[in-house]
Short mmCIF file of C-alpha atoms and ligand atoms in Angstrom, two decimals:
data_model
loop_
_atom_site.label_atom_id
_atom_site.label_comp_id
_atom_site.label_asym_id
_atom_site.label_seq_id
_atom_site.Cartn_x
_atom_site.Cartn_y
_atom_site.Cartn_z
CA MET A 161 -11.55 14.68 -7.78
CA ASN A 162 -8.99 11.86 -8.18
CA ARG A 163 -9.67 8.29 -7.13
CA ALA A 164 -7.85 8.66 -3.97
CA GLY A 165 -10.37 11.09 -2.66
CA GLN A 166 -9.67 14.12 -0.51
CA LEU A 167 -6.85 14.42 1.96
CA LEU A 168 -7.28 16.92 4.74
CA ILE A 169 -4.14 17.73 6.80
CA ARG A 170 -5.05 19.23 10.18
CA ALA A 171 -2.47 20.46 12.77
CA ASP A 172 -2.90 17.89 15.29
CA GLY A 173 -5.26 15.27 16.83
CA ALA A 174 -7.57 17.75 18.32
CA GLU A 175 -8.00 19.48 14.95
CA VAL A 176 -8.44 16.04 13.22
CA ALA A 177 -11.26 15.27 15.70
CA LYS A 178 -12.89 18.74 15.19
CA GLU A 179 -12.83 18.35 11.38
CA ALA A 180 -14.01 14.68 11.62
CA ALA A 181 -16.94 15.62 13.87
CA ALA A 182 -17.98 18.60 11.58
CA LEU A 183 -17.95 16.23 8.55
CA MET A 184 -19.98 13.61 10.59
CA VAL A 185 -22.56 16.19 11.47
CA ASP A 186 -22.77 17.29 7.75
CA ALA A 187 -23.11 13.60 6.56
CA MET A 188 -25.90 12.83 9.17
CA GLN A 189 -27.77 15.98 8.54
CA THR A 190 -27.72 15.49 4.83
CA ALA A 191 -28.99 11.83 5.20
CA ILE A 192 -31.83 12.80 7.54
CA ALA A 193 -32.86 15.61 5.24
CA GLU A 194 -32.76 13.27 2.27
CA ARG A 195 -33.96 9.96 3.72
CA GLY A 196 -35.40 10.68 7.28
CA VAL A 197 -32.58 8.51 8.81
CA ALA A 198 -28.71 8.40 9.12
CA ARG A 199 -27.12 4.97 9.33
CA VAL A 200 -23.56 5.37 10.62
CA ALA A 201 -20.78 2.60 11.02
CA LEU A 202 -18.19 3.32 13.57
CA SER A 203 -14.56 2.05 13.97
CA GLY A 204 -12.54 1.43 17.07
CA GLY A 205 -8.77 1.99 17.74
CA SER A 206 -7.21 4.90 19.32
CA THR A 207 -7.92 7.67 16.64
CA PRO A 208 -11.75 8.10 16.63
CA GLY A 209 -12.39 8.64 20.43
CA PRO A 210 -11.60 12.23 20.38
CA ALA A 211 -13.74 12.71 17.28
CA TYR A 212 -16.59 10.87 19.03
CA ASN A 213 -16.26 13.18 21.87
CA ALA A 214 -16.32 16.32 19.78
CA LEU A 215 -19.28 14.90 18.07
CA ALA A 216 -21.13 14.31 21.39
CA ASP A 217 -20.87 18.16 21.88
CA ALA A 218 -22.32 19.01 18.46
CA ARG A 219 -25.59 20.79 18.03
CA GLY A 220 -28.17 20.46 15.39
CA VAL A 221 -28.46 16.58 14.93
CA ASP A 222 -31.66 14.88 15.73
CA TRP A 223 -30.12 11.87 17.54
CA SER A 224 -33.32 9.91 17.41
CA LYS A 225 -32.90 9.69 13.74
CA VAL A 226 -29.39 8.35 13.81
CA HIS A 227 -28.77 4.62 13.83
CA TRP A 228 -25.30 3.25 14.87
CA PHE A 229 -23.61 0.25 13.57
CA TRP A 230 -19.97 -0.79 13.72
CA VAL A 231 -17.40 -1.22 11.01
CA ASP A 232 -15.67 -4.08 13.04
CA GLU A 233 -15.45 -5.47 16.42
CA ARG A 234 -12.93 -7.45 18.41
CA CYS A 235 -14.31 -10.94 19.70
CA VAL A 236 -14.42 -9.91 23.28
CA PRO A 237 -17.39 -9.24 25.61
CA ALA A 238 -19.34 -5.97 25.16
CA ASP A 239 -17.87 -4.52 28.39
CA ASP A 240 -14.27 -5.62 27.57
CA PRO A 241 -11.92 -2.62 27.39
CA ARG A 242 -10.91 -3.69 23.87
CA SER A 243 -14.49 -3.78 22.72
CA ASN A 244 -15.09 -1.18 19.94
CA PHE A 245 -18.75 -1.14 21.04
CA ALA A 246 -17.63 -0.27 24.54
CA ALA A 247 -15.39 2.71 23.47
CA ALA A 248 -17.95 4.27 21.27
CA LYS A 249 -20.57 3.85 24.02
CA ARG A 250 -18.14 5.64 26.45
CA ASP A 251 -17.09 8.30 24.03
CA LEU A 252 -20.22 9.07 22.32
CA LEU A 253 -23.31 6.99 22.86
CA ASP A 254 -23.90 7.60 26.63
CA ARG A 255 -23.01 11.20 26.11
CA ILE A 256 -25.80 11.80 23.57
CA GLY A 257 -28.20 9.45 25.43
CA ALA A 258 -28.57 7.13 22.39
CA ALA A 259 -31.78 5.18 22.59
CA ALA A 260 -31.16 1.33 22.70
CA SER A 261 -33.29 1.08 19.67
CA THR A 262 -30.80 3.03 17.48
CA VAL A 263 -27.75 1.03 18.57
CA HIS A 264 -26.89 -2.09 16.57
CA ARG A 265 -23.58 -3.64 17.87
CA MET A 266 -21.73 -6.59 16.60
CA ARG A 267 -21.89 -9.25 19.15
CA GLY A 268 -18.28 -9.92 19.90
CA GLU A 269 -18.98 -12.27 22.72
CA LEU A 270 -20.19 -14.73 20.21
CA PRO A 271 -18.14 -17.31 18.29
CA PRO A 272 -16.69 -15.23 15.32
CA SER A 273 -18.54 -16.88 12.66
CA ALA A 274 -21.84 -16.68 14.40
CA ALA A 275 -21.29 -13.06 15.32
CA ALA A 276 -20.69 -12.38 11.54
CA THR A 277 -23.89 -14.25 10.44
CA THR A 278 -25.99 -12.59 13.16
CA TYR A 279 -24.65 -9.11 12.22
CA GLU A 280 -25.46 -9.79 8.61
CA ALA A 281 -29.07 -10.51 9.66
CA THR A 282 -29.14 -7.27 11.69
CA LEU A 283 -27.95 -5.29 8.75
CA CYS A 284 -30.36 -6.81 6.39
CA ALA A 285 -33.37 -6.12 8.95
CA LYS A 286 -32.29 -2.47 9.77
CA PHE A 287 -31.89 -1.64 6.09
CA GLY A 288 -34.95 -3.60 4.85
CA VAL A 289 -33.10 -5.54 2.42
CA SER A 290 -32.62 -9.39 1.82
CA ARG A 291 -29.11 -10.79 1.99
CA GLU A 292 -29.29 -11.72 -1.63
CA ARG A 293 -30.44 -8.35 -2.91
CA ALA A 294 -28.48 -6.06 -0.36
CA LEU A 295 -25.72 -5.25 -2.82
CA ASP A 296 -27.78 -5.07 -5.92
CA LEU A 297 -27.50 -1.61 -7.47
CA ASP A 298 -30.55 0.66 -8.36
CA ALA A 299 -30.85 2.96 -11.22
CA ASP A 300 -28.32 5.33 -9.56
CA GLY A 301 -25.77 2.76 -8.96
CA ARG A 302 -26.49 2.54 -5.31
CA ALA A 303 -26.85 -0.67 -3.30
CA GLY A 304 -29.92 -1.12 -1.09
CA LEU A 305 -27.39 -1.48 1.92
CA SER A 306 -25.38 1.70 1.71
CA PHE A 307 -24.26 3.32 4.85
CA ASP A 308 -24.76 7.02 5.15
CA LEU A 309 -21.53 7.33 6.80
CA VAL A 310 -18.53 4.98 7.62
CA VAL A 311 -15.98 6.23 10.09
CA ALA A 312 -12.83 4.24 9.28
CA GLY A 313 -9.15 4.01 10.20
CA ALA A 314 -6.06 2.45 8.70
CA GLY A 315 -3.38 0.49 10.50
CA THR A 316 0.35 0.72 10.09
CA ASP A 317 0.24 -2.67 8.35
CA GLY A 318 -2.23 -1.41 5.69
CA HIS A 319 -5.39 -2.95 7.29
CA THR A 320 -8.69 -1.01 7.34
CA ALA A 321 -11.78 -2.05 9.42
CA SER A 322 -10.56 -5.64 10.31
CA LEU A 323 -9.45 -6.59 6.90
CA PHE A 324 -5.92 -7.55 7.60
CA PRO A 325 -3.19 -7.91 4.84
CA GLY A 326 -2.25 -11.59 4.15
CA THR A 327 -5.48 -12.92 5.54
CA GLY A 328 -7.58 -13.01 2.15
CA ALA A 329 -10.31 -11.00 4.03
CA VAL A 330 -10.22 -7.99 1.67
CA GLY A 331 -11.05 -10.36 -1.20
CA HIS A 332 -14.01 -11.71 0.68
CA THR A 333 -17.01 -10.37 -1.41
CA SER A 334 -19.73 -13.18 -1.00
CA SER A 335 -21.11 -11.77 2.34
CA LEU A 336 -21.67 -8.43 3.96
CA VAL A 337 -19.96 -9.41 7.26
CA THR A 338 -17.13 -11.83 8.00
CA ASP A 339 -14.92 -13.07 10.64
CA VAL A 340 -11.27 -12.76 10.47
CA GLU A 341 -8.19 -14.19 12.34
CA PRO A 342 -5.65 -11.37 12.19
CA GLY A 343 -2.81 -13.42 13.62
CA GLY A 344 -0.20 -12.38 16.22
CA ASP A 345 -1.58 -11.54 19.60
CA LEU A 346 -4.76 -10.18 18.20
CA GLU A 347 -8.15 -11.71 19.03
CA PRO A 348 -10.40 -12.85 16.07
CA ARG A 349 -12.39 -10.03 14.58
CA VAL A 350 -15.71 -9.33 12.83
CA THR A 351 -15.88 -6.90 9.99
CA LEU A 352 -18.00 -5.51 7.22
CA THR A 353 -16.66 -6.68 3.93
CA ARG A 354 -15.15 -4.77 1.10
CA PRO A 355 -18.28 -4.33 -1.07
CA VAL A 356 -20.23 -2.73 1.92
CA LEU A 357 -17.21 -0.41 2.83
CA VAL A 358 -16.98 0.68 -0.79
CA GLY A 359 -20.49 1.29 -1.23
CA ALA A 360 -21.02 3.88 1.53
CA ARG A 361 -22.17 7.32 0.71
CA ARG A 362 -19.58 9.06 2.80
CA THR A 363 -16.36 7.70 4.32
CA LEU A 364 -13.98 9.38 6.81
CA VAL A 365 -10.55 7.74 7.13
CA LEU A 366 -8.97 9.11 10.20
CA CYS A 367 -5.21 8.87 10.83
CA ARG A 368 -2.80 10.26 13.48
CA GLY A 369 0.94 10.18 14.01
CA ARG A 370 4.07 9.71 11.83
CA LEU A 371 3.77 5.96 11.48
CA LYS A 372 0.51 6.36 9.45
CA ALA A 373 2.32 8.47 6.79
CA PRO A 374 3.65 5.47 4.74
CA VAL A 375 0.24 3.82 4.74
CA ILE A 376 -1.71 6.78 3.73
CA ARG A 377 0.78 7.28 0.87
CA ALA A 378 0.45 3.50 0.02
CA ALA A 379 -3.21 3.24 0.45
CA ARG A 380 -4.08 6.24 -2.02
CA GLU A 381 -1.96 4.61 -4.81
CA ALA A 382 -3.30 1.83 -6.93
CA GLY A 383 -1.75 -1.56 -6.22
CA ASP A 384 -2.19 -4.88 -4.52
CA GLU A 385 -5.18 -4.80 -1.97
CA GLU A 386 -4.00 -8.00 -0.29
CA SER A 387 -0.85 -6.37 0.84
CA ILE A 388 -2.59 -2.88 1.59
CA PRO A 389 -6.24 -3.45 2.01
CA ALA A 390 -6.99 0.25 2.80
CA ARG A 391 -6.49 0.68 -1.04
CA LEU A 392 -10.18 -0.45 -1.30
CA TYR A 393 -11.35 3.05 -0.89
CA LEU A 394 -9.90 3.81 -4.23
CA ASP A 395 -12.91 2.10 -5.47
CA ALA A 396 -15.44 4.02 -3.65
CA ARG A 397 -17.64 6.61 -5.37
CA PRO A 398 -15.73 9.54 -6.59
CA GLY A 399 -15.82 12.38 -3.92
CA SER A 400 -17.19 9.96 -1.14
CA VAL A 401 -13.87 9.37 0.66
CA THR A 402 -12.01 11.96 2.85
CA TRP A 403 -8.80 10.94 4.61
CA ILE A 404 -8.20 13.32 7.73
CA ALA A 405 -4.76 13.32 9.14
CA ASP A 406 -2.65 15.31 11.52
CA ARG A 407 0.57 16.92 10.36
CA ASP A 408 2.66 13.91 11.59
CA ALA A 409 0.85 11.63 9.40
CA GLU A 410 1.03 13.65 6.26
CA PRO A 411 2.67 11.70 3.57
CA ARG A 412 5.71 13.40 2.24
CA ASP A 413 7.70 12.88 -0.84
CA SER A 414 10.50 10.40 0.10
CA ILE A 415 14.06 11.85 0.44
CA PRO A 416 16.52 10.31 -1.79
CA PRO A 417 19.25 8.44 -0.15
CA MET A 418 22.48 10.56 0.30
CA GLY A 419 24.81 10.56 -2.60
CA ILE A 420 22.27 10.17 -5.32
C1 6PG B 204 -9.98 -1.54 15.27
C2 6PG B 204 -10.29 -0.68 14.13
C3 6PG B 204 -9.24 -0.63 13.07
C4 6PG B 204 -8.59 0.64 13.30
C5 6PG B 204 -7.21 0.78 12.86
C6 6PG B 204 -6.71 2.12 13.18
O1 6PG B 204 -10.90 -2.30 15.85
O2 6PG B 204 -8.87 -1.55 15.70
O3 6PG B 204 -11.60 -0.56 13.82
O4 6PG B 204 -9.49 -0.92 11.77
O5 6PG B 204 -9.34 1.74 12.70
O6 6PG B 204 -6.43 -0.38 13.44
O7 6PG B 204 -6.47 2.22 14.60
P1 6PG B 204 -5.72 3.29 15.47
O8 6PG B 204 -6.77 4.50 15.28
O9 6PG B 204 -5.64 2.94 16.69
O10 6PG B 204 -4.57 3.62 14.77
#
């Protein structure tokens, strides 16, 4: 297994969703069998919705043992159409009847830095670790705060989670959660930091559409993380990361310019 992890190419968005849901079920069942609980961090954006819908139809997962967290959140109220929590609630959590006690959202309605510190406290409480020791490694090289599954995406600018290029966010390693000013028209965000993402037991990076081909290619090659934060997955445990893309997003060898 190379550092870039597996890259699965599927025919279209529906097949990406089907594959992602199957791998999510597998990761959750494994976690429940091994540790009695599955802790899953969800992303927003347009790509994961169909996968969440497919997952909601899946059989064989004891939903009472799955705890839901977020990779990142836009700083908007929980019922705002741009809220990542609202999207996951609609596409998945309401459909499976997730108990409120299993849903741990980022509080996008708070001022960004308060939302980040509040979520850090939530993570420590739910994983039963202190903030200071959360990323300490055990004998297996595993941090106390290790998600069983992270569902991530990648933006055309190279961001993943809400670690946007040029903001310094991907270099932020002193906390578990941070707030970010993405710039442009985007609202402030709250996001898991690089060490938390890198430490996940399983990570799926879902991508769709031809605009994603260059970012998949760049993210799977070593280089500057500040310009392509999605490169952080190169540092995850070998075998833990799977990129799932549709055929349009498949990175292809570049075609040499005419005349060469
Ligand atoms: C968000 C996300 C973000 C997303 C990428 C890809 O809140 O927007 O969590 O990191 O995964 O931007 O988004 P698409 O699936 O819309 O391309």
